[in-house]
Coordinates of C-alpha atoms in Angstrom, one line a residue:
M1 CA 101.3 123.6 88.7
A2 CA 105.0 124.0 89.3
S3 CA 107.0 120.8 89.3
R4 CA 108.3 119.6 92.7
R5 CA 111.6 118.5 91.0
Q6 CA 113.0 122.0 91.9
L7 CA 112.5 121.0 95.6
L8 CA 114.7 118.0 95.4
L9 CA 118.4 118.1 96.0
G10 CA 121.3 116.2 94.5
G11 CA 120.7 112.6 93.3
T12 CA 117.0 112.6 92.6
G13 CA 117.7 113.7 89.0
A14 CA 119.2 110.2 88.4
L15 CA 116.0 108.3 89.1
A16 CA 117.5 105.1 87.8
G17 CA 116.0 101.6 87.5
A18 CA 112.8 101.3 89.5
M19 CA 111.4 104.7 90.4
A20 CA 112.8 106.9 92.7
G21 CA 116.4 112.4 97.1
C22 CA 120.0 119.0 103.3
L23 CA 119.6 119.3 106.5
G24 CA 118.0 122.3 108.2
G25 CA 117.8 123.7 111.7
T26 CA 116.5 122.0 114.8
D27 CA 112.7 121.7 114.9
D28 CA 110.8 122.6 118.0
D29 CA 109.7 119.1 119.1
G30 CA 113.0 118.4 120.9
N31 CA 112.5 114.7 120.8
G32 CA 115.4 113.7 118.6
G33 CA 118.8 112.2 119.3
N34 CA 121.5 113.0 116.8
G35 CA 122.6 116.4 118.1
G36 CA 126.3 116.8 117.7
N37 CA 128.5 116.8 120.8
G38 CA 125.7 116.0 123.2
G39 CA 122.9 117.9 121.5
N40 CA 119.5 116.4 121.0
G41 CA 117.8 118.4 118.3
D42 CA 115.4 116.5 116.0
T43 CA 117.4 117.2 112.8
G44 CA 120.7 115.9 114.2
G45 CA 123.2 118.5 113.2
N46 CA 125.6 120.9 114.7
G47 CA 127.0 122.3 111.4
N48 CA 130.1 120.2 111.4
D49 CA 131.5 118.6 108.2
G50 CA 130.8 115.1 109.6
G51 CA 133.3 112.3 110.0
G52 CA 135.7 114.1 112.3
T53 CA 137.2 111.8 114.9
D54 CA 136.5 114.2 117.8
E55 CA 132.7 114.4 117.1
T56 CA 130.2 112.6 119.2
Y57 CA 126.4 112.3 118.8
D58 CA 123.6 111.4 121.1
V59 CA 121.3 108.8 119.5
G60 CA 118.4 106.5 120.5
Y61 CA 115.2 106.8 122.4
G62 CA 114.5 105.9 126.1
D63 CA 116.6 103.0 127.4
Y64 CA 118.4 103.0 124.0
E65 CA 119.9 106.5 124.4
T66 CA 123.6 106.4 124.0
T67 CA 126.5 108.4 122.6
V68 CA 128.3 107.4 119.4
S69 CA 131.7 108.6 118.1
A70 CA 132.6 109.6 114.6
A71 CA 135.9 107.9 115.2
D72 CA 134.0 104.6 114.8
F73 CA 132.2 105.5 111.6
P74 CA 133.1 103.8 108.3
D75 CA 133.7 105.6 105.0
E76 CA 130.7 103.7 103.6
L77 CA 127.6 102.4 105.4
R78 CA 125.5 99.5 104.0
V79 CA 121.8 99.3 104.6
Y80 CA 119.7 96.9 102.6
A81 CA 117.5 98.6 99.9
V82 CA 118.7 102.1 100.6
Q83 CA 119.2 102.9 97.0
T84 CA 119.0 105.5 94.3
G85 CA 115.8 105.5 92.2
W86 CA 113.5 104.5 95.1
S87 CA 111.7 106.4 97.9
N88 CA 113.9 109.4 97.4
W89 CA 116.7 107.6 99.2
D90 CA 119.0 109.7 96.9
A91 CA 118.3 112.8 98.9
V92 CA 118.4 111.1 102.3
M93 CA 121.8 109.5 101.4
E94 CA 123.2 112.8 100.2
A95 CA 122.0 114.8 103.2
F96 CA 123.4 112.2 105.7
E97 CA 126.8 112.2 104.0
D98 CA 126.9 116.0 103.8
E99 CA 126.2 116.2 107.6
Y100 CA 128.2 113.3 108.9
G101 CA 130.7 112.4 106.3
V102 CA 129.4 108.8 105.9
A103 CA 128.4 107.7 102.4
L104 CA 125.7 105.1 101.9
Y105 CA 126.3 102.2 99.6
D106 CA 123.8 102.1 96.8
A107 CA 122.1 98.9 97.8
Q108 CA 119.9 98.1 94.8
G109 CA 117.4 95.3 95.3
S110 CA 113.8 94.5 96.5
S111 CA 112.7 93.6 100.0
G112 CA 112.5 90.0 99.0
E113 CA 116.0 90.0 97.6
A114 CA 117.3 91.8 100.6
L115 CA 115.8 89.2 102.9
Q116 CA 117.3 86.4 100.9
D117 CA 120.7 88.0 101.1
A118 CA 120.5 88.7 104.8
R119 CA 119.6 85.1 105.4
S120 CA 122.5 83.9 103.4
H121 CA 124.9 86.1 105.4
A122 CA 123.3 85.5 108.8
Q123 CA 126.6 84.3 110.3
N124 CA 128.6 87.1 108.8
P125 CA 126.4 90.1 108.0
T126 CA 127.5 92.4 105.2
H127 CA 125.0 95.1 105.9
S128 CA 124.2 97.0 109.1
A129 CA 120.5 97.2 108.9
F130 CA 117.6 95.6 107.1
N131 CA 115.3 98.1 105.3
G132 CA 112.2 97.3 103.2
G133 CA 108.6 96.3 103.5
Y134 CA 107.5 96.1 107.1
S135 CA 106.4 92.4 106.8
F136 CA 109.8 91.5 105.4
N137 CA 111.3 93.2 108.4
L138 CA 109.1 91.0 110.6
E139 CA 110.3 88.0 108.7
A140 CA 113.9 89.0 109.4
M141 CA 113.1 89.4 113.0
N142 CA 111.4 86.0 113.3
D143 CA 114.5 84.5 111.6
G144 CA 116.7 85.9 114.4
L145 CA 118.5 88.2 112.0
T146 CA 117.7 91.5 113.9
T147 CA 118.5 93.1 117.2
D148 CA 116.8 95.8 119.3
Y149 CA 117.2 99.5 118.8
K150 CA 114.7 102.3 119.3
P151 CA 115.8 105.3 117.3
A152 CA 115.1 108.8 118.4
N153 CA 111.5 109.8 117.7
W154 CA 110.4 106.1 118.1
D155 CA 107.6 107.5 120.3
N156 CA 106.2 109.3 117.3
V157 CA 105.6 106.1 115.4
P158 CA 102.1 104.6 115.7
D159 CA 102.1 101.6 118.1
E160 CA 100.8 99.2 115.3
L161 CA 103.8 100.1 113.1
K162 CA 106.6 99.3 115.5
T163 CA 107.4 96.2 117.6
D164 CA 107.5 96.6 121.4
N165 CA 110.8 94.8 121.5
G166 CA 112.4 97.6 119.5
H167 CA 113.4 95.3 116.6
V168 CA 111.3 96.8 113.8
T169 CA 110.2 100.4 113.3
A170 CA 108.2 101.8 110.3
T171 CA 109.6 104.9 108.6
R172 CA 107.1 105.5 105.7
Q173 CA 104.2 104.0 103.9
M174 CA 102.7 103.8 100.4
T175 CA 99.3 102.8 98.9
T176 CA 98.6 100.6 95.9
A177 CA 97.5 102.8 93.0
V178 CA 97.3 102.8 89.2
A179 CA 99.4 105.2 87.1
Y180 CA 98.2 105.7 83.5
R181 CA 99.1 107.7 80.5
T182 CA 96.4 110.3 80.1
D183 CA 97.4 111.1 76.5
V184 CA 97.1 107.4 75.5
Y185 CA 93.8 107.1 77.2
E186 CA 92.5 110.2 75.4
E187 CA 93.7 108.8 72.0
R188 CA 91.8 105.6 72.7
G189 CA 88.7 107.3 73.9
L190 CA 89.1 105.8 77.4
D191 CA 87.9 107.3 80.7
A192 CA 90.1 107.5 83.7
P193 CA 89.9 104.2 85.7
E194 CA 87.9 104.3 88.9
T195 CA 87.6 100.6 89.8
W196 CA 89.6 97.5 89.2
E197 CA 86.9 96.3 86.8
D198 CA 87.9 99.2 84.4
L199 CA 91.3 97.6 83.9
K200 CA 89.8 94.6 82.2
H201 CA 88.9 96.7 79.2
P202 CA 90.9 95.3 76.2
D203 CA 92.2 98.7 75.3
I204 CA 93.7 99.1 78.8
A205 CA 94.7 95.5 79.4
Q206 CA 96.6 95.3 76.1
D207 CA 99.6 97.3 77.6
L208 CA 98.9 97.0 81.3
A209 CA 101.7 95.8 83.7
V210 CA 101.9 94.7 87.3
T211 CA 105.0 94.2 89.4
P212 CA 106.3 90.8 90.6
P213 CA 104.7 89.2 93.6
H214 CA 108.1 88.5 95.3
T215 CA 108.5 92.3 95.8
A216 CA 106.6 94.3 98.5
N217 CA 104.8 96.4 95.9
G218 CA 103.9 93.5 93.7
L219 CA 102.5 91.5 96.7
A220 CA 100.5 94.6 97.7
S221 CA 99.1 95.0 94.2
A222 CA 98.0 91.4 94.1
L223 CA 96.4 91.6 97.6
S224 CA 94.7 94.9 96.7
I225 CA 93.0 93.3 93.7
N226 CA 92.2 90.2 95.7
N227 CA 90.5 92.2 98.4
A228 CA 88.6 94.2 95.9
Y229 CA 87.0 91.1 94.6
G230 CA 86.2 89.5 98.0
G231 CA 89.4 87.4 98.5
D232 CA 91.5 87.2 101.6
L233 CA 94.9 85.8 102.7
D234 CA 93.5 82.3 102.5
D235 CA 91.8 82.7 99.2
L236 CA 93.7 84.0 96.2
D237 CA 91.3 82.8 93.5
P238 CA 89.9 86.3 92.9
V239 CA 93.2 87.9 91.9
I240 CA 94.2 84.8 89.8
E241 CA 90.9 85.1 88.0
F242 CA 91.6 88.8 87.4
H243 CA 95.0 88.0 86.1
E244 CA 93.5 85.5 83.7
E245 CA 91.2 88.1 82.2
I246 CA 93.8 90.8 81.7
A247 CA 96.4 88.2 80.5
D248 CA 94.0 87.3 77.6
H249 CA 94.4 90.9 76.4
G250 CA 98.2 91.2 76.7
A251 CA 98.9 92.3 80.3
D252 CA 102.2 91.1 81.9
I253 CA 104.5 91.3 84.9
R254 CA 107.5 93.6 84.7
R255 CA 110.1 94.8 87.2
N256 CA 111.7 98.1 86.1
I257 CA 109.0 99.9 84.2
E258 CA 109.7 103.7 84.4
G259 CA 111.2 103.7 80.9
D260 CA 108.4 101.6 79.5
V261 CA 105.8 104.1 80.9
T262 CA 107.6 107.2 79.8
S263 CA 108.2 105.8 76.3
G264 CA 104.5 104.8 76.0
E265 CA 105.2 101.1 75.7
I266 CA 103.0 100.6 78.8
S267 CA 100.0 102.8 79.2
T268 CA 98.9 101.5 82.7
I269 CA 100.9 100.2 85.6
V270 CA 99.7 98.9 89.0
E271 CA 102.2 100.0 91.6
Y272 CA 102.3 102.5 94.4
D273 CA 100.9 106.1 94.6
Y274 CA 104.5 107.2 95.2
S275 CA 105.7 105.6 91.9
G276 CA 103.2 107.3 89.7
L277 CA 103.3 110.7 91.4
N278 CA 107.1 110.7 91.4
M279 CA 107.1 110.0 87.7
K280 CA 104.5 112.6 87.0
Y281 CA 106.2 115.5 88.9
N282 CA 109.9 114.5 89.2
V283 CA 110.9 112.7 86.0
D284 CA 112.0 114.9 83.0
E285 CA 111.2 112.3 80.4
I286 CA 107.4 112.7 80.7
G287 CA 105.2 115.8 81.0
E288 CA 103.0 116.3 84.1
D289 CA 99.9 116.4 81.8
Q290 CA 100.8 113.0 80.3
L291 CA 100.4 110.9 83.5
D292 CA 97.9 110.6 86.3
V293 CA 97.3 108.5 89.3
A294 CA 94.1 106.8 90.5
I295 CA 93.2 105.0 93.7
L296 CA 90.8 102.2 92.8
T297 CA 88.0 100.4 94.6
G298 CA 86.4 97.1 93.7
P299 CA 83.5 96.9 91.2
D300 CA 81.0 97.5 94.0
G301 CA 83.0 99.9 96.1
E302 CA 85.0 97.4 98.0
A303 CA 88.4 98.5 99.4
G304 CA 91.0 97.9 96.8
A305 CA 94.0 100.0 97.8
M306 CA 96.3 98.3 100.3
T307 CA 98.5 100.6 102.4
V308 CA 102.0 99.1 102.9
P309 CA 104.3 100.3 105.6
Y310 CA 108.1 100.2 105.1
G311 CA 110.6 100.2 107.9
Y312 CA 114.0 99.1 109.2
A313 CA 115.7 96.9 111.8
L314 CA 119.3 96.8 113.1
L315 CA 120.9 93.5 112.2
E316 CA 122.3 91.2 114.9
G317 CA 126.1 91.2 114.8
A318 CA 126.3 93.6 111.9
P319 CA 129.2 95.9 111.2
N320 CA 129.2 99.6 112.0
P321 CA 126.3 99.7 114.4
E322 CA 127.3 103.2 115.7
A323 CA 127.0 104.9 112.3
C324 CA 123.9 102.9 111.5
K325 CA 122.1 104.1 114.7
L326 CA 122.9 107.6 113.7
F327 CA 121.5 107.0 110.2
M328 CA 118.3 105.4 111.6
D329 CA 117.8 108.4 113.8
Y330 CA 118.3 110.7 110.9
V331 CA 115.7 108.9 108.7
L332 CA 113.1 109.3 111.5
S333 CA 113.9 112.9 112.1
L334 CA 111.6 115.5 110.6
D335 CA 114.4 116.5 108.1
G336 CA 114.7 112.9 107.0
Q337 CA 110.9 112.4 106.9
E338 CA 110.5 115.5 104.7
K339 CA 112.8 114.0 102.1
F340 CA 110.2 111.2 101.6
F341 CA 107.4 113.7 101.0
D342 CA 109.5 115.4 98.4
A343 CA 109.1 112.3 96.2
F344 CA 105.5 111.6 97.3
V345 CA 106.3 108.9 99.8
R346 CA 104.1 109.4 102.9
P347 CA 106.5 109.5 105.9
I348 CA 105.4 107.7 109.1
R349 CA 105.4 111.2 110.8
A350 CA 103.2 112.7 108.1
A351 CA 100.8 114.2 110.6
E352 CA 103.6 116.5 111.7
L353 CA 104.3 117.7 108.2
D354 CA 102.4 119.4 105.3
Q355 CA 101.3 116.8 102.7
P356 CA 102.0 117.9 99.1
A357 CA 98.8 119.0 97.4
E358 CA 99.6 116.8 94.4
F359 CA 98.4 113.6 96.1
P360 CA 95.0 112.3 95.0
E361 CA 92.0 113.6 96.9
Q362 CA 91.8 112.2 100.4
S363 CA 88.3 111.1 99.7
A364 CA 89.7 108.6 97.2
Y365 CA 92.0 107.1 99.8
D366 CA 89.1 107.0 102.3
A367 CA 87.0 105.1 99.9
A368 CA 89.5 102.5 98.9
E369 CA 92.3 102.2 101.4
F370 CA 92.8 99.2 103.7
A371 CA 95.6 97.8 105.8
L372 CA 96.4 94.2 106.7
D373 CA 97.5 92.9 110.1
Q374 CA 101.3 92.7 109.5
E375 CA 101.8 89.8 111.9
E376 CA 99.2 87.7 110.1
L377 CA 100.6 88.7 106.7
V378 CA 104.2 87.7 107.7
E379 CA 102.9 84.2 108.8
K380 CA 101.5 83.6 105.3
Q381 CA 103.6 85.8 103.1
E382 CA 106.0 83.3 101.7
E383 CA 103.2 80.8 100.9
I384 CA 101.1 83.6 99.3
Q385 CA 104.0 84.7 97.1
T386 CA 104.8 81.2 96.0
E387 CA 101.1 80.6 95.1
L388 CA 100.9 83.8 93.2
T389 CA 104.0 83.1 91.2
D390 CA 103.0 79.5 90.5
R391 CA 99.4 80.2 89.5
T392 CA 99.4 83.6 87.7
P393 CA 99.0 83.3 83.9
L394 CA 100.7 86.7 83.5
P395 CA 104.0 86.4 81.6
G396 CA 107.1 87.5 83.5
A397 CA 106.2 86.0 87.0
Q398 CA 109.3 83.8 87.2

């Protein structure tokens, strides 16, 4: 199977740190803002070089439709966690700059780190929008850090993945999965994992890693395991007991693990489907036949793969709201959404696009996938993360 890396443009070759990304003609749904000089094509472009002071763009949805001027755009726009090496933001950033002449600051950091920074700068925001795990966006909204803006194509986002007040809108989603080194498994005589119980095998757990619970993906990993063994948001004992068993054999918590996986130091990582698939098909340091991705159930078929939406919110009193609205519109356009699929991140408008064939079988998702009520999660998230950090026996939690 041909690698999808040839499909990616520009910065995706870097794929630094965590795990990691153009602009075409107008699509035929006609719902978008972003058209140059009063146009409203979904892709947002009129062929200009971007950044010219005489250019204007229609942005927004419904009551939020307005016109922004390139004369008000900064040379650099800051949006939390829009960063190289994650979710194919590389390609989105490059395409936006090519079209509109506005560079995106490489805002490295997790959802939790972004929220902490946004809180610390509440009186004098340094970024224009919050971007990260959907529940973290809700926390930012509840803290009074966000303001309302409905981007173009807001109506194409499922109702449960946007707030009626226009503060938070989902842009993409990922599912907890396990990526594993097929060559190492073959050397050890191990079968491909199918359930979370399989990861307790000493020959798997000896170099198994999970991500920190203060990150969106680490929290999802813990809650996936917890659900697979009968736990819920008020009972974390199942995942703690699971951690105890794998810790006895050498498992640990790590943050940036791409290099550890490609080098063979880690044979198994609990992360997102995106992370494993992107490594398998878009990272030069490892062959496609050396890595695979599995969606796991509980030992008795319980749902064990949490789906995690990611989204964004305009920040109250933030700098450069005009350029930020245009960027938010672009991310939700079909051109922007396709950039996520290029790196195996499922865009929120996935039903309107062709899903890459490299994803695991849909039957695996159907058997294991579940979603939590995001409002309930945000009420308990901080307490859950603290408990997971305090109670886990896995090294590297702090």
